[in-house]
Amino acid sequence: MRKKRIVILGGGFSGVKCAQTLSRALPRDGAEIVLFNRENHLVFTPLLADVIGASVNPLDVVVPLRQLLTGVHCRTEEVTAVHVARNEIEYHSSDGHTCRLGYDHLVLACGNVANLHTVPGMADHAFPLKNIGDAIALRSHVMEQMEKAETCSDAERRRWFLSFIIVGAGYSGVEAAGEINDLVRSSARYFENFRAQDVTVTLIHSRDQILPEINEKLRGFARRKMERAGVKILLNARVASATAEGVALEGGQFVRGGTVVCTVGSSPAAILQRLAALKEKGRLLTDADLRVRGTTNVWATGDCAQIVNAHDGRLSAPTGQFAERQGRQCAWNIARSLRGELTRPFSFKPVGQLCSIGGHAAVAEFQGIRLSGFLAWLLWRGVYLFKLPAWARRCQVGFDWAWQLLFPRDLAHLRARQTDRVSHAHYQPGDVILRQGEESASFYVIETGEVEVVRTSGDPGQVEVINVLGPSSFFGEKALLSNEPLVCSVRARTAVKVLVMGRNVFTQVSATLAPLRDAIAETLNRRSIDLRKMHPEVHEALKGVAIRELMETVPQPLFKPSSTMREVGRAFAEHSHELFYICGDGQMLEGVVTMTDWMRALSRGTGPETPVAELMARHPITLSIEDDGAVAATVVREHRVKNLPVVQSESNRRLVGCVRTRRLMAHVFSRVGRPEHPGSKTIQ
Ligand SMILES: Cc1cc2nc3c(=O)[nH]c(=O)nc-3n(C[C@H](O)[C@H](O)[C@H](O)COP(=O)(O)OP(=O)(O)OC[C@H]3O[C@@H](n4cnc5c(N)ncnc54)[C@H](O)[C@@H]3O)c2cc1C
């Protein structure tokens, strides 16, 4: 008789328990069990916070699947598609080919993934906490922040390095906050430049209580204990955006910190998003016996499924405890259905809740008993030690914990230099992106928004704006090429999104892409003309001259984004302007359309009724009323424009006028006469 093949997709708590139970329940010659997992190990997530806090070693919380699952074919491969109608899965083999494998029964146990994209800037600036890689990266980062604080001479910046923000006060958020707080405060004695009092750990939660799943008394205990240990708890606080400087809360408060850890937000595994099956909020709906609704041989367990617990009629919690029990029940049901017996519904009475809160304390509800403090912490450690799936790991973790009771945490961290990458970053107005005097390791291209280049000279408070850069402009290239500290700072003028290229990527791309190389060379050349040094008299004539004095009325008429190409064409024909501004309600500047844009659109065959929004350049570079003539001259030169729109302020983009090159030059000539420069006869 042909062996029945049972394919399990996912080697987390539920997939592993299902595979273990099946391999015991089914005869070897009657069934083949194949488990696919992206990694070759199971991650014991309840101890991830301990990895961050250096209480256990990263390798101690992962267990190789091959050694754990004897009698199961473990495949470290990514499954890319499930074809329910054909009883097949599709996966990428190691040689890059797409392969198919048929199944008699399929168990979907693929968990979920962290999703930081629901809050602007979170994905760019926060650390997720979902897998072992996240925990290792965070542990390294925390150590690095302490090292940076030690060598930082600026007290405010030092405190920023030592400020840690944890978003979400569920189990993982509370445990991470407790561990980071313990690690950094207890390590302060090894550093000379800061003390435990300089450390700030802030736990932010959107509800009115931390650990909402746990009993009220225990919750209260956890909160008081953590606050006494120095953790700041912000309740009823929602994060509106994250930047490199910290997080902004809804309501306007800004919490500064050099480290943001996000423990909230998840979405279904990618493979489920492509699967046509009944789902609720992305999780698979199952029948009572864990079979995916509408199927006969596809089952779902763990975090990827929404499963009703027959014990109390409530939805199962997305925890390891439930995932394991569902994995086991699913295996029994598959074995029953292979024997032609009736399956049973999933029913489980939760054993309890455990959460460590730092400072050798925990809260625990276990078999109806409530405990808090040191005893609960001992119970927490005992339970998780026992639950680790291999004796080797139990011994290793037990040893790590015993070691820690006698000796301090290990502050060594491997500086494994990562390959450079290209990423995006998000900054709020006023955030410093590059700091004068520091070294830059990246090249930045502005995607949206504006930045200003500022120089601090003499008095520390004396900051001079020397340039404004907008979308498509880049910065950071000079320090990167010269390997010298930055001579200016760059800070966000509006909310800004940038593309960030590490040094190696930048070197490779610019070496192979001639247009980028040429653009950089040209920009470097242009930026090397420092008006202040080469024509101090021109700089003086423009410095401090209010934009109002140089401003003129904007070319009329003003158009709306919905105005048509025909209307704009008629205006070009009737007036001598080379461009028109496009404004939304309240005269808010949205774009600009030049005669060249219009001609290009015409030659592409764009219809006369096409809205001008489709051909305008969006978010043009602007000056604000607060700028002066010297900034206007630099911006004109940087962006090679003859007409610059002026808006009310950096935060209010109401169009109030424009500055023309001709007027700027006339102003200079009236004060100092025509400036001379070898090879360059004008200030442009
Ligand atoms: C930091 C943290 C702390 C936690 N602490 C606790 C705790 O103390 N107690 C508790 O009960 N629960 C805890 N949990 C929750 C618990 O980890 C989850 O509920 C549990 O892991 C869910 O198990 P699962 O098998 O459904 O999915 P997972 O454990 O997420 O496993 C899914 C597996 O599927 C693999 N996979 C996904 N898609 C594919 C694909 N296409 N191809 C191949 N492989 C794929 C993934 O790589 C992963 O290995 C914690 C979670 C986190 C993140």
XYZ file of C-alpha atoms and ligand atoms in Angstrom:
737
model
C 0.000 0.000 0.000
C 1.265 3.541 -0.845
C 2.465 5.495 2.165
C 0.225 8.430 3.082
C 2.135 11.715 2.907
C 1.423 14.381 5.503
C 3.041 17.722 4.789
C 3.416 20.248 7.639
C 4.096 23.846 6.709
C 5.885 25.532 9.610
C 8.319 24.410 12.297
C 7.082 26.562 15.179
C 5.345 25.338 18.332
C 2.293 23.912 16.579
C 4.043 22.383 13.550
C 6.664 20.671 15.717
C 4.126 19.285 18.185
C 2.000 18.029 15.299
C 5.004 16.312 13.666
C 6.141 14.742 16.961
C 2.665 13.407 17.736
C 2.122 12.088 14.209
C 5.466 10.293 14.151
C 4.431 8.462 17.330
C 0.818 7.865 16.315
C 1.390 6.555 12.776
C 3.361 3.473 11.702
C 6.626 4.343 9.872
C 5.785 2.093 6.924
C 2.286 3.571 6.602
C 3.004 7.305 6.627
C 5.611 9.804 5.502
C 5.781 13.061 7.460
C 7.445 16.024 5.761
C 7.960 19.304 7.615
C 8.916 22.487 5.770
C 10.376 25.397 7.698
C 12.261 28.463 6.561
C 14.877 28.015 9.276
C 16.420 24.737 10.394
C 15.385 25.278 14.005
C 12.463 25.892 16.326
C 12.620 29.211 18.199
C 11.568 29.101 21.832
C 9.980 32.588 21.807
C 9.193 32.884 25.548
C 12.938 33.312 26.143
C 13.599 35.893 23.409
C 13.458 38.731 25.950
C 16.151 36.898 27.960
C 18.342 36.895 24.856
C 17.995 40.688 24.598
C 18.834 41.104 28.264
C 21.891 38.798 27.944
C 20.405 36.352 30.493
C 20.708 33.464 28.049
C 22.769 32.848 24.953
C 20.980 33.065 21.607
C 21.861 29.500 20.618
C 20.245 28.165 23.793
C 16.761 29.229 22.700
C 16.783 27.523 19.323
C 16.519 23.782 18.836
C 17.549 22.135 15.544
C 14.442 20.519 14.028
C 16.415 17.596 12.607
C 17.628 16.611 16.061
C 14.232 17.162 17.615
C 12.107 15.323 15.082
C 13.462 11.875 14.430
C 11.453 10.014 11.807
C 10.313 13.266 10.165
C 11.738 14.574 6.844
C 12.768 18.106 7.766
C 13.233 20.440 4.811
C 14.684 23.907 5.285
C 12.886 25.424 2.335
C 10.275 28.079 1.777
C 6.885 26.960 0.560
C 5.673 29.456 -2.027
C 2.168 28.269 -2.901
C -0.528 25.822 -1.884
C -2.790 24.347 -4.566
C -5.680 22.935 -2.547
C -7.589 21.669 -5.585
C -4.552 19.656 -6.786
C -3.376 18.538 -3.299
C 0.037 20.043 -3.975
C 2.415 22.542 -2.484
C 5.021 24.489 -4.401
C 8.453 25.354 -2.996
C 11.763 26.817 -4.133
C 14.485 24.219 -4.143
C 18.030 25.180 -3.186
C 19.078 25.215 -6.873
C 16.475 27.917 -7.554
C 13.910 25.726 -9.298
C 10.233 25.699 -8.450
C 9.227 22.188 -7.352
C 5.911 20.604 -6.441
C 5.073 18.007 -3.839
C 1.746 16.229 -3.493
C 0.138 15.479 -0.134
C -2.649 13.398 1.363
C -2.989 15.747 4.302
C -1.609 19.264 4.699
C -1.153 21.083 8.014
C -0.820 24.865 7.792
C 1.165 25.960 10.863
C 2.992 28.953 9.427
C 2.362 31.448 12.278
C 2.264 35.160 11.506
C 4.821 37.869 10.815
C 5.609 41.209 12.467
C 4.008 44.107 10.631
C 5.482 47.487 11.492
C 3.958 49.271 8.537
C 0.778 50.438 10.244
C 2.544 53.372 11.924
C 4.530 55.808 9.724
C 8.266 55.415 10.238
C 7.988 52.350 12.513
C 9.321 49.912 9.921
C 12.294 52.179 9.277
C 13.246 53.032 12.840
C 11.955 50.392 15.245
C 13.224 46.946 16.143
C 10.620 44.193 15.766
C 10.662 41.290 18.229
C 9.487 38.165 16.520
C 12.384 35.861 15.815
C 15.863 35.060 17.041
C 17.496 37.423 14.518
C 15.460 40.310 15.953
C 16.521 39.460 19.511
C 20.222 39.201 18.589
C 20.144 42.479 16.641
C 18.442 44.234 19.540
C 20.835 42.839 22.147
C 23.793 44.053 20.061
C 22.177 47.433 19.580
C 21.553 47.907 23.324
C 25.221 47.122 24.040
C 26.301 49.548 21.314
C 24.114 52.311 22.758
C 25.875 51.904 26.114
C 29.292 52.065 24.423
C 28.245 55.189 22.492
C 26.929 56.829 25.668
C 30.285 56.157 27.330
C 32.202 58.119 24.698
C 29.652 60.875 24.143
C 30.584 64.283 25.599
C 27.195 65.889 25.041
C 24.990 65.194 28.088
C 21.695 65.445 26.214
C 22.830 63.109 23.443
C 24.192 60.701 26.054
C 20.768 60.513 27.696
C 19.264 59.909 24.249
C 21.590 56.931 23.720
C 20.407 55.608 27.078
C 16.689 56.062 26.373
C 14.822 52.939 25.299
C 11.205 52.951 24.151
C 9.117 49.785 24.054
C 5.813 49.995 22.215
C 3.132 47.563 23.448
C 2.701 46.257 26.996
C 1.528 42.721 26.276
C 3.689 39.798 27.450
C 6.572 40.346 25.038
C 6.637 44.150 25.544
C 6.634 43.869 29.345
C 9.314 41.160 29.340
C 11.506 43.109 26.890
C 11.162 46.313 28.942
C 12.047 44.447 32.162
C 15.095 42.781 30.616
C 16.465 45.945 28.934
C 15.949 47.899 32.146
C 17.802 45.250 34.200
C 20.614 44.910 31.696
C 21.383 48.602 31.225
C 20.931 49.682 34.842
C 22.925 46.784 36.275
C 25.714 47.374 33.749
C 26.061 51.114 34.478
C 28.682 50.375 37.157
C 31.125 49.240 34.456
C 30.938 52.590 32.673
C 32.490 55.866 33.829
C 30.476 58.350 31.817
C 26.952 57.487 32.968
C 25.062 56.140 35.932
C 21.934 54.040 36.338
C 19.922 57.230 36.913
C 20.719 58.396 33.360
C 18.867 55.409 31.895
C 15.253 55.779 30.750
C 13.089 52.837 29.727
C 9.596 53.862 28.575
C 6.820 51.351 28.020
C 4.000 52.737 25.864
C 0.595 51.079 25.748
C -2.582 52.137 23.980
C -4.929 50.759 26.671
C -5.507 51.795 30.277
C -3.589 48.852 31.752
C -0.538 46.740 31.012
C -0.857 42.964 30.536
C -4.597 43.133 29.780
C -4.899 39.317 29.673
C -3.825 38.869 33.296
C -5.734 39.246 36.576
C -6.206 42.835 37.810
C -4.295 42.436 41.084
C -1.307 40.856 39.374
C -1.421 43.541 36.712
C -1.333 46.240 39.392
C 1.596 44.495 41.077
C 3.499 44.262 37.776
C 2.976 47.943 37.085
C 4.073 49.124 40.545
C 7.089 46.841 40.578
C 8.254 47.962 37.140
C 7.784 51.643 37.980
C 9.814 51.170 41.163
C 12.567 49.608 39.049
C 12.623 52.783 36.937
C 10.437 51.842 33.955
C 8.211 54.745 32.866
C 4.782 53.477 31.843
C 2.642 55.569 29.497
C -0.936 54.270 29.292
C -3.699 55.306 26.885
C -0.948 56.498 24.580
C -0.906 55.677 20.862
C 2.184 56.083 18.737
C 1.455 58.272 15.698
C 4.880 58.026 14.038
C 8.433 56.917 14.658
C 11.571 58.752 13.613
C 15.292 58.368 14.198
C 14.891 60.566 17.301
C 12.028 58.714 19.011
C 8.270 58.405 18.707
C 5.488 60.965 18.368
C 2.275 60.177 20.232
C -1.220 61.008 19.094
C -1.939 64.286 20.847
C 1.456 65.760 20.072
C 3.788 64.495 22.835
C 7.193 63.352 21.597
C 9.149 60.667 23.463
C 12.846 60.854 22.655
C 14.994 57.759 22.586
C 17.757 56.157 20.562
C 16.071 52.749 20.570
C 12.480 51.917 19.695
C 11.238 48.338 20.077
C 7.859 47.545 18.568
C 6.082 44.487 19.980
C 2.691 45.178 18.423
C 1.393 44.651 14.901
C 1.318 41.386 13.023
C 0.010 40.165 9.717
C -0.587 36.718 8.241
C 2.319 34.833 6.676
C 2.688 35.804 2.997
C 1.666 32.380 1.765
C -1.750 32.669 3.435
C -2.412 36.003 1.808
C -2.289 34.194 -1.549
C -4.424 31.248 -0.405
C -8.080 31.255 -1.390
C -9.709 30.077 1.844
C -12.148 31.488 4.387
C -10.332 33.898 6.704
C -11.078 36.396 9.440
C -8.570 39.279 9.696
C -6.171 37.201 7.618
C -6.371 34.121 9.899
C -7.755 30.864 8.513
C -11.193 29.847 9.727
C -11.389 26.216 10.809
C -14.056 23.714 11.767
C -14.123 22.518 15.371
C -11.695 19.660 14.546
C -9.104 22.123 13.082
C -9.868 21.341 9.446
C -9.751 24.469 7.244
C -13.372 25.331 6.423
C -14.551 23.920 3.130
C -11.710 21.367 2.825
C -11.374 17.695 3.769
C -7.619 17.220 4.083
C -6.195 20.677 4.905
C -5.760 21.563 8.580
C -4.646 24.744 10.331
C -3.118 25.251 13.763
C -1.416 27.944 15.825
C -1.232 31.676 15.207
C -2.193 31.442 11.521
C -5.677 30.151 12.343
C -8.714 31.461 14.158
C -9.829 28.487 16.231
C -12.754 28.238 18.610
C -11.901 26.454 21.848
C -14.706 23.971 22.592
C -13.776 24.153 26.300
C -15.283 27.635 26.704
C -16.544 28.570 23.225
C -14.024 31.434 23.009
C -11.368 32.081 20.386
C -7.988 30.540 21.145
C -5.312 33.049 22.173
C -2.318 33.418 19.822
C 0.119 31.878 22.312
C 2.577 29.022 22.304
C 0.445 27.205 24.862
C -2.542 27.037 22.495
C -0.365 26.433 19.414
C 1.179 23.306 20.965
C -2.166 21.833 22.058
C -3.675 22.523 18.637
C -0.688 20.860 16.936
C -1.176 17.762 19.060
C -4.957 17.670 18.558
C -4.528 18.126 14.813
C -2.127 15.145 14.686
C -4.615 12.962 16.575
C -7.415 14.017 14.235
C -5.333 13.263 11.134
C -4.479 9.814 12.570
C -8.184 9.227 13.326
C -9.311 10.250 9.861
C -6.626 7.970 8.289
C -8.090 5.109 10.337
C -11.603 6.083 9.273
C -12.584 7.174 12.813
C -14.477 10.302 13.847
C -12.392 13.387 14.607
C -12.748 15.397 17.845
C -13.112 19.145 18.430
C -10.263 21.182 19.839
C -10.843 21.654 23.556
C -8.252 22.934 25.993
C -8.337 24.381 29.492
C -5.463 26.898 29.671
C -3.021 26.022 32.434
C -2.188 29.581 33.347
C -0.310 32.744 32.499
C 3.254 33.654 33.310
C 5.118 36.890 32.688
C 8.507 37.944 33.947
C 8.709 41.687 34.740
C 12.415 42.152 35.484
C 14.271 42.509 38.787
C 13.905 38.773 39.578
C 10.128 39.135 39.728
C 7.206 37.780 37.726
C 3.441 37.471 37.856
C 1.849 34.043 37.522
C -1.598 32.467 37.441
C -0.992 28.760 37.421
C -3.559 25.989 37.968
C -5.793 28.550 39.710
C -3.017 29.825 42.018
C -1.950 33.471 41.787
C 1.610 34.421 42.596
C 3.728 37.532 42.218
C 7.303 38.548 42.939
C 10.291 36.260 43.437
C 8.296 33.041 43.909
C 6.407 33.666 40.691
C 9.716 34.316 38.982
C 11.094 30.970 40.193
C 7.931 29.286 38.923
C 8.262 31.131 35.587
C 11.837 29.924 35.188
C 10.955 26.380 36.281
C 8.042 26.080 33.866
C 9.966 27.388 30.864
C 13.013 25.325 31.700
C 10.800 22.258 31.771
C 9.016 23.281 28.572
C 12.216 23.689 26.542
C 11.951 20.883 24.021
C 15.337 19.193 24.527
C 17.373 18.110 27.566
C 20.541 19.667 26.131
C 18.835 23.046 25.983
C 17.331 22.660 29.476
C 20.809 22.084 30.882
C 22.333 24.995 28.952
C 19.636 27.494 29.948
C 19.637 26.235 33.556
C 23.386 26.766 33.648
C 23.111 30.278 32.139
C 20.529 31.261 34.764
C 22.517 29.803 37.653
C 25.632 31.612 36.392
C 23.727 34.838 36.366
C 22.789 34.551 40.015
C 26.509 34.611 40.852
C 28.106 36.696 38.114
C 27.141 39.839 36.170
C 25.634 39.700 32.680
C 28.079 39.392 29.833
C 28.526 42.746 28.090
C 30.522 41.428 25.141
C 28.817 41.670 21.828
C 30.102 40.602 18.493
C 30.293 43.462 16.073
C 29.411 41.324 13.097
C 29.692 43.872 10.325
C 26.629 43.519 8.183
C 26.621 43.926 4.471
C 25.462 47.391 3.552
C 21.880 47.710 2.512
C 19.508 50.164 0.987
C 16.740 51.290 3.297
C 14.222 54.053 3.790
C 14.047 56.409 6.739
C 11.417 58.814 7.913
C 12.096 62.068 9.827
C 9.859 64.641 11.448
C 10.403 68.434 11.122
C 13.439 69.440 13.190
C 15.013 65.955 13.361
C 18.750 65.986 12.736
C 19.624 63.494 10.000
C 23.354 64.193 9.815
C 25.234 65.977 12.555
C 28.060 68.455 11.998
C 31.399 67.049 13.216
C 30.295 63.419 13.032
C 31.201 60.991 10.282
C 28.682 59.918 7.678
C 28.512 56.316 6.558
C 25.570 56.757 4.216
C 24.342 58.535 1.126
C 20.816 59.968 1.251
C 18.354 60.686 -1.546
C 15.234 62.688 -0.652
C 12.043 60.918 -1.717
C 9.518 63.363 -0.275
C 9.741 66.495 1.851
C 12.506 69.036 2.400
C 15.676 69.197 4.474
C 17.852 72.157 5.362
C 21.616 72.212 5.515
C 22.682 74.149 8.595
C 26.001 75.197 10.011
C 26.783 75.937 13.649
C 29.563 78.442 14.041
C 30.924 80.264 17.084
C 28.070 80.383 19.562
C 26.560 76.949 20.026
C 23.059 78.395 19.586
C 24.016 80.244 16.393
C 22.685 78.135 13.555
C 22.798 79.359 9.969
C 20.624 77.809 7.276
C 22.755 77.568 4.174
C 20.737 75.455 1.766
C 17.362 73.790 1.320
C 17.045 70.487 -0.544
C 13.897 68.888 -1.882
C 12.722 65.674 -3.604
C 15.378 63.980 -5.809
C 18.208 65.969 -4.206
C 20.877 64.046 -2.368
C 23.293 64.673 0.479
C 25.979 62.935 2.520
C 28.118 62.285 -0.577
C 30.957 64.676 0.284
C 31.737 63.246 3.720
C 31.415 59.742 2.311
C 33.870 60.397 -0.503
C 36.360 62.386 1.569
C 36.094 60.280 4.761
C 36.108 63.496 6.743
C 33.700 64.676 9.455
C 30.649 66.564 8.250
C 31.067 70.319 7.984
C 27.312 70.960 8.231
C 24.298 69.311 9.784
C 21.278 68.266 7.769
C 17.892 68.430 9.444
C 14.343 67.791 8.326
C 12.482 70.993 7.428
C 9.190 69.203 6.793
C 8.266 65.540 7.319
C 10.762 63.838 5.064
C 11.352 60.382 3.644
C 14.808 59.456 2.416
C 16.419 56.531 0.675
C 19.587 55.570 2.548
C 22.493 53.767 0.860
C 25.324 52.352 2.952
C 28.905 53.179 1.939
C 29.547 49.966 0.016
C 26.291 50.070 -1.907
C 26.914 53.723 -2.734
C 30.448 52.990 -3.962
C 29.284 50.089 -6.107
C 26.281 51.863 -7.588
C 28.116 55.098 -8.324
C 31.055 53.191 -9.835
C 28.842 51.281 -12.248
C 26.109 53.805 -12.973
C 27.607 56.593 -15.061
C 24.575 58.984 -14.891
C 24.650 58.876 -11.061
C 28.412 59.442 -11.054
C 28.024 62.424 -13.379
C 25.160 63.870 -11.341
C 27.225 63.590 -8.152
C 30.279 65.167 -9.795
C 28.182 68.034 -11.107
C 26.511 68.589 -7.749
C 29.836 68.457 -5.911
C 31.163 71.032 -8.346
C 28.141 73.270 -7.859
C 28.216 72.935 -4.092
C 31.927 73.770 -4.029
C 31.026 77.334 -5.058
C 30.640 78.833 -1.618
C 29.163 82.271 -2.108
C 30.294 83.328 1.323
C 33.970 82.598 0.556
C 34.115 83.440 -3.144
C 31.920 86.523 -3.110
C 31.705 87.681 0.488
C 30.267 91.017 -0.686
C 27.396 89.248 -2.492
C 26.771 87.037 0.513
C 26.726 90.079 2.785
C 24.314 91.878 0.451
C 21.862 88.979 0.658
C 22.399 87.806 4.232
C 19.683 88.936 6.545
C 17.561 90.437 3.735
C 14.018 89.311 4.479
C 12.362 87.233 1.773
C 9.446 89.684 1.887
C 11.740 92.361 0.426
C 12.618 90.138 -2.517
C 9.236 88.504 -2.983
C 6.938 89.141 -5.947
C 3.399 88.056 -6.710
C 3.073 84.571 -8.174
C 2.324 84.083 -11.891
C -1.425 84.326 -12.362
C -3.760 82.542 -12.749
C -3.312 79.931 -10.051
C -4.510 76.506 -11.152
C -6.095 73.645 -9.237
C -4.915 70.009 -9.618
C -8.205 69.360 -11.443
C -7.629 72.158 -13.999
C -7.229 70.762 -17.499
C -4.318 70.755 -19.834
C -6.354 72.898 -22.240
C -6.855 75.637 -19.574
C -3.152 75.683 -18.716
C -2.170 75.763 -22.412
C -4.424 78.761 -22.982
C -2.777 80.555 -20.031
C 0.703 79.906 -21.441
C -0.448 81.378 -24.747
C -2.004 84.473 -23.159
C 0.681 85.297 -20.575
C 4.439 85.448 -20.810
C 5.011 83.192 -17.771
C 7.210 80.121 -18.016
C 5.415 78.306 -15.239
C 2.230 78.232 -13.216
C 1.669 77.056 -9.651
C -0.965 74.486 -8.771
C -2.714 74.953 -5.437
C -5.348 73.023 -3.509
C -7.894 74.486 -1.123
C -6.705 77.440 0.965
C -3.988 78.163 -1.661
C -1.891 75.251 -0.388
C 0.936 74.649 -2.850
C 0.739 71.224 -4.481
C 2.853 71.470 -7.603
C 4.252 73.439 -10.486
C 3.861 73.056 -14.226
C 6.380 74.567 -16.620
C 5.941 75.219 -20.312
C 8.384 72.344 -20.951
C 6.188 69.954 -18.903
C 3.183 71.049 -20.943
C 4.973 70.618 -24.302
C 6.259 67.191 -23.280
C 2.765 66.066 -22.289
C 1.433 67.336 -25.611
C 4.074 65.419 -27.586
C 3.163 62.255 -25.643
C -0.392 62.645 -26.933
C -1.913 63.636 -23.574
C -5.534 64.675 -24.118
C -6.659 68.320 -23.618
C -9.037 67.373 -20.794
C -6.300 65.615 -18.758
C -6.059 67.114 -15.251
C -2.894 69.124 -14.741
C -2.182 67.000 -11.621
C -0.953 64.316 -14.031
C 1.761 66.454 -15.562
C 2.800 68.800 -12.744
C 5.942 68.331 -10.654
C 4.637 67.618 -7.168
C 5.946 69.298 -4.002
C 8.438 71.702 -5.611
C 11.258 73.071 -3.503
C 10.085 76.148 -1.575
C 11.358 79.064 0.461
C 9.561 80.168 3.577
C 8.907 83.715 4.724
C 11.488 83.179 7.501
C 14.364 82.492 5.066
C 16.695 85.213 3.868
C 18.215 86.275 0.549
C 21.408 84.205 1.026
C 19.355 81.002 1.381
C 17.337 81.978 -1.702
C 20.552 82.442 -3.738
C 21.896 79.015 -2.697
C 18.603 77.276 -3.406
C 18.379 78.905 -6.843
C 21.909 77.696 -7.608
C 21.371 74.201 -6.148
C 18.124 73.538 -7.989
C 18.808 75.623 -11.097
C 15.389 77.281 -11.048
C 14.533 80.842 -11.980
C 11.371 81.149 -9.948
C 11.053 79.870 -6.386
C 7.684 79.659 -4.619
C 7.506 81.169 -1.124
C 5.206 79.526 1.424
C 3.917 80.847 4.741
C 6.174 78.670 6.904
C 7.836 75.260 6.996
C 4.700 73.695 8.407
C 2.158 75.752 6.468
C 2.496 75.430 2.683
C 0.146 78.276 1.796
C 1.602 79.986 -1.276
C 2.294 83.660 -0.513
C 4.603 84.758 -3.330
C 7.686 83.880 -5.334
C 11.315 84.926 -5.663
C 12.767 85.366 -9.145
C 16.478 85.159 -10.003
C 16.277 88.460 -11.837
C 15.070 90.239 -8.721
C 17.779 88.611 -6.582
C 20.471 89.767 -8.991
C 19.000 93.239 -9.206
C 19.165 93.444 -5.420
C 22.829 92.404 -5.403
C 23.760 94.832 -8.174
C 22.033 97.672 -6.399
C 24.164 97.019 -3.315
C 27.563 95.934 -4.606
C 27.642 96.089 -8.375
C 28.228 93.082 -10.623
C 30.333 90.370 -8.909
C 33.297 89.049 -10.843
C 34.707 85.561 -10.801
C 37.110 83.894 -13.151
C 35.146 81.624 -15.409
C 31.843 82.531 -13.807
C 30.242 85.873 -14.481
C 27.057 85.504 -12.536
C 26.099 84.225 -9.137
C 24.374 81.224 -10.719
C 8.747 37.735 21.759
C 7.655 36.737 21.929
C 7.416 36.179 23.182
C 6.405 35.231 23.338
N 6.199 34.698 24.595
C 5.263 33.740 24.752
C 5.069 33.132 26.027
O 5.740 33.458 26.986
N 4.119 32.175 26.129
C 3.354 31.782 25.062
O 2.519 30.880 25.215
N 3.493 32.355 23.849
C 4.434 33.323 23.670
N 4.595 33.904 22.444
C 3.680 33.551 21.342
C 4.141 32.268 20.647
O 5.486 32.374 20.266
C 3.308 32.012 19.415
O 1.962 32.010 19.769
C 3.690 30.683 18.802
O 5.027 30.723 18.375
C 2.804 30.334 17.620
O 3.243 29.119 17.107
P 2.993 28.719 15.580
O 3.484 27.327 15.437
O 1.600 29.007 15.210
O 3.886 29.725 14.720
P 5.404 30.090 14.797
O 6.009 29.680 16.087
O 5.477 31.528 14.421
O 6.072 29.203 13.645
C 5.760 29.358 12.288
C 6.917 28.796 11.474
O 6.521 28.694 10.109
C 7.591 29.077 9.284
N 7.043 29.510 7.988
C 6.128 30.495 7.750
N 5.862 30.575 6.436
C 6.627 29.635 5.828
C 6.804 29.222 4.465
N 6.125 29.797 3.478
N 7.679 28.226 4.192
C 8.386 27.624 5.201
N 8.247 27.963 6.506
C 7.392 28.969 6.808
C 8.249 30.215 10.054
O 9.590 30.391 9.621
C 8.140 29.693 11.492
O 9.282 28.946 11.846
C 5.601 34.842 22.244
C 5.849 35.401 20.981
C 6.870 36.334 20.820
C 7.115 36.904 19.439
